[in-house]
XYZ file of C-alpha atoms in Angstrom:
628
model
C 76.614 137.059 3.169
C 77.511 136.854 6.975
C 80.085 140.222 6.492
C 77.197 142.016 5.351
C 74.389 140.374 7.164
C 76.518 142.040 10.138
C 78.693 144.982 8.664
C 76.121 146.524 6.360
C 72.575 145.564 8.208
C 73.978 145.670 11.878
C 72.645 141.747 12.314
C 73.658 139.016 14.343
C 74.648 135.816 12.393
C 74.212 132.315 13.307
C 75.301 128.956 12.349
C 71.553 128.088 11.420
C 71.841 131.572 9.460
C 74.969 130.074 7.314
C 73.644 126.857 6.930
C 70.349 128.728 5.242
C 72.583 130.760 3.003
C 74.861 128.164 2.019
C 71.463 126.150 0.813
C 70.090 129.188 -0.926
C 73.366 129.793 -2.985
C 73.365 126.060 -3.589
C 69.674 125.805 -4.777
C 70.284 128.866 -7.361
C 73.160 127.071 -8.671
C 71.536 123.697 -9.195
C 68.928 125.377 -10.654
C 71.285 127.455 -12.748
C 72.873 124.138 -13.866
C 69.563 122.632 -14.921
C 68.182 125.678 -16.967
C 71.570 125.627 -18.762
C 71.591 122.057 -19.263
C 67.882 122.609 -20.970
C 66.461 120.547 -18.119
C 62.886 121.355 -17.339
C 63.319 120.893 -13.415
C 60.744 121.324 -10.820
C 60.166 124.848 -9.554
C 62.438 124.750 -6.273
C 60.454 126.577 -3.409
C 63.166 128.050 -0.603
C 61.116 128.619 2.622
C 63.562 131.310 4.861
C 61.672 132.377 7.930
C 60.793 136.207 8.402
C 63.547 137.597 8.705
C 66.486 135.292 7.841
C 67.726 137.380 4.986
C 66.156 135.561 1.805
C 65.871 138.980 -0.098
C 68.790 140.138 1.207
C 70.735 137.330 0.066
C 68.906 137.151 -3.399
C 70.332 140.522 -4.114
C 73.810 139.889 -2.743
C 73.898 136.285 -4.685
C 72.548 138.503 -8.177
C 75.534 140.794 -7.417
C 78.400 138.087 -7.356
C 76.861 136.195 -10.219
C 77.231 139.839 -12.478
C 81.129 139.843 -11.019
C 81.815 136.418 -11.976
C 80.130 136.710 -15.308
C 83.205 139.395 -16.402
C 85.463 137.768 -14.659
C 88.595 137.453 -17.263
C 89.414 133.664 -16.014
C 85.450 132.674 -16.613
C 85.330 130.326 -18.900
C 81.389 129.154 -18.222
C 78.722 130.444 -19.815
C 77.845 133.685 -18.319
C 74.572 133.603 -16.386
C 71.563 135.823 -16.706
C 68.606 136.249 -13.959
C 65.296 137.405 -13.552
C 63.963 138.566 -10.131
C 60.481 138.712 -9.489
C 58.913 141.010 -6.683
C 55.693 142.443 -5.698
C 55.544 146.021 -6.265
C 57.301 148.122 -8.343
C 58.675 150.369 -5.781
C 60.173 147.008 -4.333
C 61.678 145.972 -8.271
C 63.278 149.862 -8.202
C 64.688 149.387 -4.715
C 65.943 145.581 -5.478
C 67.611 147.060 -8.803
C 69.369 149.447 -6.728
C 70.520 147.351 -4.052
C 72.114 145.141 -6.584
C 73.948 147.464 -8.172
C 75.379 149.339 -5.134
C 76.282 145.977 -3.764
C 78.208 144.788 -7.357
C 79.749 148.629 -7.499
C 78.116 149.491 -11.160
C 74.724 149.114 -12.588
C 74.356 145.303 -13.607
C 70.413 145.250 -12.783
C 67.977 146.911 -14.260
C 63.908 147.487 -13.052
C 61.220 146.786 -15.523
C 58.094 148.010 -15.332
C 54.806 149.698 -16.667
C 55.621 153.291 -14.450
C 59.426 153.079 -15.822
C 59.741 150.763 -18.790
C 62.981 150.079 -20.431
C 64.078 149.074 -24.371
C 65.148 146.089 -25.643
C 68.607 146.861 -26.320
C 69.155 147.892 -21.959
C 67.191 145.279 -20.787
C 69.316 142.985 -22.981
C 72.948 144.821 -21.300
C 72.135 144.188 -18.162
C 73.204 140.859 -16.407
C 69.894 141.174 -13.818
C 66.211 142.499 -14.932
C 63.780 142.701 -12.480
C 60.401 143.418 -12.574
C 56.716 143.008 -11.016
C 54.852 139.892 -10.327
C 52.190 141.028 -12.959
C 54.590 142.048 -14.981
C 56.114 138.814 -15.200
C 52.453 136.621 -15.735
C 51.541 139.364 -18.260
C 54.730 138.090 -20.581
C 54.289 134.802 -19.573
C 50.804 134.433 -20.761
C 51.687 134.533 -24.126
C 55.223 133.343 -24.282
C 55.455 136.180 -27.238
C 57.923 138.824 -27.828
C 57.298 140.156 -24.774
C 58.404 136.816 -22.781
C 61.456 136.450 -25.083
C 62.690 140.049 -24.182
C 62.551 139.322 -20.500
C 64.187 135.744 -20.635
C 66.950 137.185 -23.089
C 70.022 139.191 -22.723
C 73.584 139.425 -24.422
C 74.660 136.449 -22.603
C 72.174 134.247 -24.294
C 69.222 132.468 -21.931
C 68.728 133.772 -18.871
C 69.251 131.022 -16.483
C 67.729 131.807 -13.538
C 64.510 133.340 -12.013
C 63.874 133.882 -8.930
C 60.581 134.709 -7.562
C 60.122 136.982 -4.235
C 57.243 135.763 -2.432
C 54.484 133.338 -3.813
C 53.342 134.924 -7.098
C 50.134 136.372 -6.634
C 47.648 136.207 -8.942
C 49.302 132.830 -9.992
C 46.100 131.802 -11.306
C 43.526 133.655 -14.071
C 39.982 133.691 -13.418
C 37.122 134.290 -16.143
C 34.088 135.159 -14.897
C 30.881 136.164 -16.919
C 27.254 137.446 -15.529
C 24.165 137.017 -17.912
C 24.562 141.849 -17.489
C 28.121 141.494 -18.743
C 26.729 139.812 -21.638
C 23.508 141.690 -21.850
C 25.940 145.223 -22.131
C 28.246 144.122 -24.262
C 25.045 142.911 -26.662
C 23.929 146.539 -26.242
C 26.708 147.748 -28.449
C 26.791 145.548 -30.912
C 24.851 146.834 -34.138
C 23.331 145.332 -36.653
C 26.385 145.793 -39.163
C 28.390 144.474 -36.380
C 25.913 140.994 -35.788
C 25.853 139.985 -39.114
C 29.517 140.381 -39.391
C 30.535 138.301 -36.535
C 27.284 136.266 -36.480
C 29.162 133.055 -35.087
C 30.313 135.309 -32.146
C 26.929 137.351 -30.784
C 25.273 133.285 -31.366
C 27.936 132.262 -29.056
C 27.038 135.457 -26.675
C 23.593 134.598 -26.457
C 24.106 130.921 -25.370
C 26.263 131.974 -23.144
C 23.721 134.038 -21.200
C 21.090 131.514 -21.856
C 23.199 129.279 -20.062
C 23.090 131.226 -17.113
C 19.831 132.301 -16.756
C 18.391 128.565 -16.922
C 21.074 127.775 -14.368
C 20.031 130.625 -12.364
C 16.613 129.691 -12.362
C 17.472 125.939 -10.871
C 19.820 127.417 -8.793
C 18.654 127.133 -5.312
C 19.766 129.944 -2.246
C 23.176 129.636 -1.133
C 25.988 128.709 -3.423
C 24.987 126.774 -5.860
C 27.484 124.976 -8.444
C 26.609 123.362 -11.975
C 28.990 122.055 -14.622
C 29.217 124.204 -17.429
C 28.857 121.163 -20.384
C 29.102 122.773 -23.514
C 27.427 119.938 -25.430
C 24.390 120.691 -23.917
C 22.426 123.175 -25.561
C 24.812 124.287 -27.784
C 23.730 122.495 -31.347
C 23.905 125.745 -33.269
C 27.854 126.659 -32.373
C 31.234 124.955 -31.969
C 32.726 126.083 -28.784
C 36.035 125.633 -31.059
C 34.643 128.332 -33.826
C 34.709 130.803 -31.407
C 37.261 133.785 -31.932
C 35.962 136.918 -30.322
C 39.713 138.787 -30.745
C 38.077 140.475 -34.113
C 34.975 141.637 -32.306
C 36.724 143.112 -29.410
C 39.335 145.005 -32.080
C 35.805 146.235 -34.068
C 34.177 147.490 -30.708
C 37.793 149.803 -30.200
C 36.050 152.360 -32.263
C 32.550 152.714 -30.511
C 31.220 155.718 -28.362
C 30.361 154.307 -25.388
C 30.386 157.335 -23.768
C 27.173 158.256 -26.077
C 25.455 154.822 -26.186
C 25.673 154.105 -22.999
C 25.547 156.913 -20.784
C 23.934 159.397 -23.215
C 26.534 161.787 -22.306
C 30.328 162.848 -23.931
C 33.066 161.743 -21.430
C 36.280 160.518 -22.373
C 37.087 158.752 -18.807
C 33.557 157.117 -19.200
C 33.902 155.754 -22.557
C 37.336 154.820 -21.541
C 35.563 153.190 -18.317
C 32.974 151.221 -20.358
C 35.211 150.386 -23.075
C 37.262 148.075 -21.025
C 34.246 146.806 -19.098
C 33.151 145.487 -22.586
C 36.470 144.143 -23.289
C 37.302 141.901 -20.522
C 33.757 140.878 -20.655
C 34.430 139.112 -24.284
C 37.914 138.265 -22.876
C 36.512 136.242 -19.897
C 33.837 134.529 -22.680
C 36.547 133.575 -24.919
C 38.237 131.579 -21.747
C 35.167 129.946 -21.122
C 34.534 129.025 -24.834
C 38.376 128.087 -25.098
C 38.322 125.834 -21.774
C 35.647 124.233 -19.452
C 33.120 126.168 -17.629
C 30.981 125.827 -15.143
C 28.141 128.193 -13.037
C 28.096 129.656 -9.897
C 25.789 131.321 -7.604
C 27.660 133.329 -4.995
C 25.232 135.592 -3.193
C 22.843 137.404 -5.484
C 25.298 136.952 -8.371
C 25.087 134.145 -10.999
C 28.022 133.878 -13.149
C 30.374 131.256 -15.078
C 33.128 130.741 -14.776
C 37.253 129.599 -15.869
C 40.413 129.604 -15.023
C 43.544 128.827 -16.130
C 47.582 128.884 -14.844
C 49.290 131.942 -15.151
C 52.600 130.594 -15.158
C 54.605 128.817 -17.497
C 55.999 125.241 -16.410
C 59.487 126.240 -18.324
C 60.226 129.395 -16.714
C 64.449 129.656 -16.701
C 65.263 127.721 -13.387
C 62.652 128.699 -11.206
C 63.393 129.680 -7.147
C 60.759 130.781 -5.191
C 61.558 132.507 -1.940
C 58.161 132.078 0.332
C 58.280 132.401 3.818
C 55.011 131.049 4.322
C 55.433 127.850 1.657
C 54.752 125.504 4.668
C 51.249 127.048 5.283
C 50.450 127.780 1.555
C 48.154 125.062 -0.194
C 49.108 126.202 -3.683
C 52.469 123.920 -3.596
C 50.571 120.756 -2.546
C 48.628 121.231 -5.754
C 51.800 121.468 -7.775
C 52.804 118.360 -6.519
C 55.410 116.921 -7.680
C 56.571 119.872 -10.251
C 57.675 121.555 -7.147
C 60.254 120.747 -4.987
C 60.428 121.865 -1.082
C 63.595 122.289 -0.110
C 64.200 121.963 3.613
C 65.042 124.698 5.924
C 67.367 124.134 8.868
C 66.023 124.600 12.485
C 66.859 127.064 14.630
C 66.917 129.708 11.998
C 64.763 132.194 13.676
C 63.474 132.313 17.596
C 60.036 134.750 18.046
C 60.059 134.324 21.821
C 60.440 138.000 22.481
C 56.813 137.984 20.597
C 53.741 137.665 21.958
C 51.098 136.851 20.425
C 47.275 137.821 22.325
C 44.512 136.284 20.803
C 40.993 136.929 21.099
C 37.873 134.934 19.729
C 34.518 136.459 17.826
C 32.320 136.137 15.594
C 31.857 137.768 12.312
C 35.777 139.194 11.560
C 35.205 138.475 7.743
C 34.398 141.621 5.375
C 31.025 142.122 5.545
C 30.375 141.699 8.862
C 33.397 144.531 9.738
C 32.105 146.576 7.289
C 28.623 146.835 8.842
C 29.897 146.975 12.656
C 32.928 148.808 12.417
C 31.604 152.743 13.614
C 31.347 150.723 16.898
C 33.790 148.018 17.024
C 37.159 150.506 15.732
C 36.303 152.899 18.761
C 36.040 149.643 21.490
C 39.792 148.564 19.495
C 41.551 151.603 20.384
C 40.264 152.556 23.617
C 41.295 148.479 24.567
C 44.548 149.701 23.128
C 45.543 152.849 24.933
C 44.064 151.323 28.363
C 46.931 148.403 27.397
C 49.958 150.075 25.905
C 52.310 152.643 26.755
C 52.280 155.925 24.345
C 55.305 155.040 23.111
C 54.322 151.972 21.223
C 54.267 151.907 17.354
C 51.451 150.464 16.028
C 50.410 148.431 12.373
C 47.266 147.741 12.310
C 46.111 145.352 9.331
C 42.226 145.522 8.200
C 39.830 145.283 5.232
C 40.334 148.100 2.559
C 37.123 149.404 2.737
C 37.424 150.145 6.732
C 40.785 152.048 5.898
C 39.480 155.416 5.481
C 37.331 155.150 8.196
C 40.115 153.924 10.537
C 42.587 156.828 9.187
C 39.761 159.632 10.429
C 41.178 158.415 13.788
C 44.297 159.319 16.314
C 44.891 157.467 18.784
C 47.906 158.853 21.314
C 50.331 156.506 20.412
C 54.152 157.177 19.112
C 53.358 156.059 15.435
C 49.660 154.478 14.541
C 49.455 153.353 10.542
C 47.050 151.493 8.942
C 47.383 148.690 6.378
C 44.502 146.707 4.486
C 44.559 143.119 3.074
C 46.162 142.925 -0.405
C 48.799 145.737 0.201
C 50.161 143.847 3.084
C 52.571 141.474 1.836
C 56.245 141.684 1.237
C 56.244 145.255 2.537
C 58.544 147.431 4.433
C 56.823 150.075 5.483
C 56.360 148.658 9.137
C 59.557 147.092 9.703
C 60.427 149.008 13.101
C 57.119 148.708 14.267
C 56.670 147.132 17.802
C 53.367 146.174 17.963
C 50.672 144.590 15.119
C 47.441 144.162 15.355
C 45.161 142.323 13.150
C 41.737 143.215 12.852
C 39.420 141.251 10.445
C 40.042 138.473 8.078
C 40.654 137.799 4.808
C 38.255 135.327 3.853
C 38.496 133.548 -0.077
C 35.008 132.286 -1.320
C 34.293 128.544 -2.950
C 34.862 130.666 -6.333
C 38.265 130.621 -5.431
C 38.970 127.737 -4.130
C 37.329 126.148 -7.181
C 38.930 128.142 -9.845
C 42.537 127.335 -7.720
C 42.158 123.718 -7.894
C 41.019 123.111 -11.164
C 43.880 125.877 -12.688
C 46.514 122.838 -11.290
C 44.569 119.852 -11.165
C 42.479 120.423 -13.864
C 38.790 120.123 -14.386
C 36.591 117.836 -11.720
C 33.678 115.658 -12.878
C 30.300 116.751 -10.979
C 30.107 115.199 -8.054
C 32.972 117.066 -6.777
C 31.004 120.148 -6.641
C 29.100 118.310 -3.450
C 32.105 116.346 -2.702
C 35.620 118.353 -2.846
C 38.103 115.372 -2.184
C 41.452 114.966 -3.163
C 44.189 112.520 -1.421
C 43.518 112.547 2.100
C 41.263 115.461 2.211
C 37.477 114.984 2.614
C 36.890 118.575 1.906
C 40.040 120.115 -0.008
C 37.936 123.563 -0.333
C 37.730 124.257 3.226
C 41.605 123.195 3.775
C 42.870 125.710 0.621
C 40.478 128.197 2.297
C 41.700 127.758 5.855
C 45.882 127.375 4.762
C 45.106 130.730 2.644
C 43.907 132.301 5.472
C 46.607 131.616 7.612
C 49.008 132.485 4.812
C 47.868 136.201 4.774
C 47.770 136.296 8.231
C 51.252 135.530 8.998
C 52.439 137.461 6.396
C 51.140 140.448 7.718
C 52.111 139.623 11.395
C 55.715 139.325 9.199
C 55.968 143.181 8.840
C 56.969 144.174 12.025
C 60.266 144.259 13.602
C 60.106 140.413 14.510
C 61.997 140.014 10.960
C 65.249 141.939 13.253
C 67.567 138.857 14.595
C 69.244 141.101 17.537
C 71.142 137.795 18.665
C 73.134 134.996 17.440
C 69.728 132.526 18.775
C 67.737 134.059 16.111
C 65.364 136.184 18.441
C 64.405 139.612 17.679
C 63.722 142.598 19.733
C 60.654 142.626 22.030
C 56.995 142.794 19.905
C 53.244 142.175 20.296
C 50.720 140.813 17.907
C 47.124 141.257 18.590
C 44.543 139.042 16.931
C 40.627 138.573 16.402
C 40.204 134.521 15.988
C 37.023 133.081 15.024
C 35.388 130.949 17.429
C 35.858 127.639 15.141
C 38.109 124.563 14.104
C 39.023 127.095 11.583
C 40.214 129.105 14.209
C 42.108 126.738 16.625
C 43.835 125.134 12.989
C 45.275 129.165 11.859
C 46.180 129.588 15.313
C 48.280 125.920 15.024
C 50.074 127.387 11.909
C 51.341 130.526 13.386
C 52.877 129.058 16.087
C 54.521 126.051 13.537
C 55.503 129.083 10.843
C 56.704 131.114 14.001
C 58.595 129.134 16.333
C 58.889 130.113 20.151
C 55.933 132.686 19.353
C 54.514 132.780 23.481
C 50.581 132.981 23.646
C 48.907 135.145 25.504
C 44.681 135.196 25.985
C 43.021 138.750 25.115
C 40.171 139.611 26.740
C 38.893 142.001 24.125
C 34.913 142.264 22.638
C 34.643 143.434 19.504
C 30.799 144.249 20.233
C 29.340 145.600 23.090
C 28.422 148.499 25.264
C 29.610 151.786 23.449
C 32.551 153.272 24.502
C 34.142 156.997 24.809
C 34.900 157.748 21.125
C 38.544 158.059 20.730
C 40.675 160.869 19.153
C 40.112 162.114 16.374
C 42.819 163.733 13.820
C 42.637 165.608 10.876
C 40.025 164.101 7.231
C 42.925 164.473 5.020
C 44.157 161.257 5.341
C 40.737 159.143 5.639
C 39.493 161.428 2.580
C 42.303 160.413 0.414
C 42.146 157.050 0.868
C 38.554 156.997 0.451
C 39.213 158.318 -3.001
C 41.745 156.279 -4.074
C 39.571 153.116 -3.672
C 36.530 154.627 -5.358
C 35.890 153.922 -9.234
C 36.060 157.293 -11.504
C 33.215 159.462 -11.501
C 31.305 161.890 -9.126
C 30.752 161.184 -5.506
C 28.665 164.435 -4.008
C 30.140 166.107 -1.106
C 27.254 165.228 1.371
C 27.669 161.642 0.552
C 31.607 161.746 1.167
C 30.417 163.644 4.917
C 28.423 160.744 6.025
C 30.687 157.664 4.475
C 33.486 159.113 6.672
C 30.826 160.274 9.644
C 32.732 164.234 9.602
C 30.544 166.262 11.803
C 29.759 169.426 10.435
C 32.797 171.475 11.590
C 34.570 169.155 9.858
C 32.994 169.192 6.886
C 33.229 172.921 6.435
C 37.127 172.857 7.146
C 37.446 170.202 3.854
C 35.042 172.394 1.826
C 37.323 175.377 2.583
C 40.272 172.939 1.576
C 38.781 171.772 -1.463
C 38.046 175.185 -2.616
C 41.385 176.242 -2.485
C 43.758 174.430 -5.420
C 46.863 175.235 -4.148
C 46.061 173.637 -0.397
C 47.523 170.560 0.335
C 44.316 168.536 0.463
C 43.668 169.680 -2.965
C 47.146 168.490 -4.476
C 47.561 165.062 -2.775
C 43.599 164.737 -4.525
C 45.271 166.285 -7.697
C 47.664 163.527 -7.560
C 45.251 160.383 -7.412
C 43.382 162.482 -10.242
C 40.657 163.550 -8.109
C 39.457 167.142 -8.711
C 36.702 169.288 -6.889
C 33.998 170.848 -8.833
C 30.448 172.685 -7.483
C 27.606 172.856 -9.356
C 25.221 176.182 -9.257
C 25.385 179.093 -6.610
C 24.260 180.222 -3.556
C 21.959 177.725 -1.200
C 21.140 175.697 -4.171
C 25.061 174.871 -4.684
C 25.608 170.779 -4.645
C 29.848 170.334 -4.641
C 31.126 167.028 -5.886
C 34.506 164.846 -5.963
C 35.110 164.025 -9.670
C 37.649 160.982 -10.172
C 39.145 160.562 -13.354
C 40.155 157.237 -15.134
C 43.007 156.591 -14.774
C 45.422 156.197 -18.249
């Protein structure tokens, strides 16, 4: 690992380094030995610092393992893995890396844009796939889990996980309109047939209209006590799998929107069907109702993950910070990282204090607050800076319409953040609006791992030492996606054998709370030597000089991409993106051309262009199509 930690990646190494790898080689083994022992062990969470290698040395430690396992004096049994990562452009580039770094192809990538048969995935002494991928199989421990936890060699022995899994935990929630539209398609034939089912439908939403109606403003929480109310039914009778394989068949397209449309019967079709998925959880489990703003709902969740995956390692930079391990207790084991490791003291990290940084508020003020971020920006930085900027995904396409005079300016959003490369020699991040969880979440997290709570936890959220656990999993969350994103810059570079990394500044909008001082306290723990700067930055005030402009195309693609399928007219695209009217013309003159390059890169998200009538009359529309 040290030869080509500084050979191949042009790193400095460190005792602290070796010490690291030397506990990462010996925590896949020991986990290696349990799994093949048939020991159902703790999941083992390794917790590297950005930048120390963890991936790296994942791949390299896959590599040998595929070496040894044909290795004519082996007498052991040979050893399979499983690696877990994010994206599937990461699982294809992991695959790859493996396999140049064992000299043949002993990994193989998994996944729904590439999938693989049996028989390779079976040859092949390291599979990886996505982390969807990997709760999709687990969920049902089917054929589908067997094929990824078997290969020639037997058992695979060894999985490790790259990054906290996301989505570790499934929520089901139902509104008393889910029900109500799904009721809509259900015919006669169809009620009589599956009487027990459209009974257990119509509780359901009873259920949540008389909650609803007690429910006062706010967030209100009741528990969902199936006893009550429900003297017609067994919550146990319920099976809605047969209903939602008879509804396959219907034209929803025609019932629905009175219309024929493949994408929208396609659209509807699984509306209805995770609708009576999300039921069956809540008829299969506990419930309990929500109000969270206008919306009443109720909801379930459950684990995603099995307890016996094959030796479990998680690699999670930010396991310190991240609440979901406390809740697994004592099936997960912490395994401590030497100091010294990394040293961000060529970082500085400026922090500013506001309110109103979550989504809604940033949605609503950003026309003004954006322009007052970049012209603080340019005033502050030299041209030649590189800049990340993280924010909420619906501000992206408004924040690509800019172009500010800077070297390299890219924009991120929350959720496509994590574990990502793309911003690796970047000098400079800047974080600009938070990723706040509601108590929905919180709630379904808790009781996924520590099961159901009686009611007066819904008023009371204790657990251990914590008087209100909600607000802690909220806060730790919070600070969890923050550093992560602060992560993708070129602070992850050691440049010397102390651990530091090349010079790099973080800018950051805290809120002015105990919420903020206690994320600010866990960046500087998760990023040691990190120096602290004050910025003297307001998001709101006196308007200033609208910055730069570049070209739509960018802002106009990502605008699409995070739209649902159907129309959007023209006129409405013009004043979500604020294009002035020269602008507007140049992307009609775009559009209207197929062969342009606005018109492909649309093409390619499955957006086309279509105008309706002639002359003055004309109304021109962006069609998205559903995706397959």
């Amino acid at each position: 690992m040290k030869d080509h930690w500084t050979t191949k990646h042009g790193l400095c190494s460190s005792k602290p380094l070796e010490r690291l790898w030397t506990i990462m080689a010996e925590t896949f083994n020991s986990a290696i030995v349990d799994a093949a022992n048939d020991v159902r062990a703790n999941w083992r969470i390794l917790q590297p610092p950005t930048g120390s290698g963890k991936t790296t040395g994942a791949c390299l430690f896959a590599a040998m393992q595929a070496e040894r396992n044909r290795a004519s004096d082996c007498v052991l049994q040979p050893v399979g893995s499983i690696v877990v990562t994010r994206l599937i452009e990461d699982a294809d580039g992991l695959a790859a890396t493996i396999n140049e770094q064992a000299g043949r192809a002993v990994a193989i990538a998994h996944h729904s844009a590439n999938p693989k048969s049996a028989d390779a995935l079976a040859q092949h002494d390291t599979l990886v796939i996505t982390h969807q991928a990997y709760l999709n199989a687990s969920a049902t421990h089917g054929d589908r889990w067997e094929r990824l936890t078997s290969w020639r060699g037997g058992m695979r022995l060894l999985t490790i996980v790259d990054e906290a899994l996301a989505n570790v935990v499934e929520s089901a929630k139902v509104t008393s309109c889910d029900i109500t539209r799904v009721q809509s398609y259900i015919s006669a034939d169809l009620q009589k047939q599956f009487w027990t089912e459209c009974v257990a439908l119509q509780i359901l939403r009873k259920l949540v209209d008389r909650y609803a109606e007690a429910s006062e403003t706010g967030h209100g929480f009741t528990r969902g006590v199936w006893s009550e109310g429900v003297n017609e039914i067994k919550p146990s009778l319920v099976n809605f799998h047969p209903l939602r394989r008879a509804l396959k068949g219907i034209a929803f397209d025609k019932l629905g929107a009175m219309m024929e449309d493949t994408n929208t019967r396609v659209r509807i079709g699984r509306k209805v069907d995770e609708t009576l998925e999300h039921a069956q959880a809540l008829f299969d489990n506990w419930a309990y109702y929500a109000k969270s703003g206008d919306e009443h709902a109720m909801h379930s969740s459950a684990l995603a993950v099995p307890w016996d995956a094959p030796g479990p390692v998680v690699l999670d930079a930010t396991a310190r910070a991240d609440f979901l391990w406390d809740l697994f207790e004592d099936r997960a084991l912490r395994i401590p990282t030497p100091s010294h490791v990394r040293d961000y003291s060529n970082v500085t990290l400026h922090v500013a204090r506001a309110s109103g940084v979550g989504k809604r508020n940033m949605r609503e003020n950003f026309s003004t607050r954006f322009p007052r971020l970049l012209a603080d920006l340019e005033g502050r930085l030299s041209p030649d800076r590189s800049i990340f900027v993280c924010l909420h995904k619906d501000n992206r396409p408004l924040a690509l319409d800019y172009a500010p005079q800077f070297a390299q300016f890219s924009i991120g959003h929350w959720g496509k953040v994590d574990g990502s490369n793309a911003w690796k020699d970047f000098d400079t991040a800047v974080i600009f609006g938070l990723p706040y969880r509601d108590q929905v979440w919180s709630n379904d997290t808790f009781f996924a791992l520590q099961g159901f709570q009686e009611d007066g936890w819904f008023n009371e959220p204790q657990w251990k030492h914590y008087g209100d656990v909600r607000r802690v999993m909220r806060q730790r969350q919070l600070s969890v996606s923050i550093i992560q994103a602060i992560g993708r810059i070129r602070l992850r570079r050691v440049v010397d054998e102390n651990g530091k990394c090349p010079p790099a500044d973080v800018f950051i909008v805290l809120p002015k709370s105990q919420e903020g001082d206690e994320v600010l306290q866990d960046i500087l723990t998760d990023l040691p030597g990190l120096k602290l700067a004050d910025w003297d930055f307001s998001m709101d005030g006196p308007k200033v000089r609208k910055p730069r402009k570049g070209s739509p195309r960018e802002a106009l693609i990502a605008y699409m991409e995070q739209r649902l399928p159907g129309a959007v007219s023209m006129s409405k695209v013009a004043s979500d993106l604020s294009l002035d009217k020269g602008k507007r013309e140049k992307v009609r003159e775009q559009l209207s051309k197929p062969s342009s390059g606005l018109s492909e890169a649309l093409k390619a998200i499955g957006v086309a262009y279509r105008v309706d009538g002639r002359g003055r009359g004309a109304k021109s529309f962006l069609v998205k199509q559903q995706p397959a």
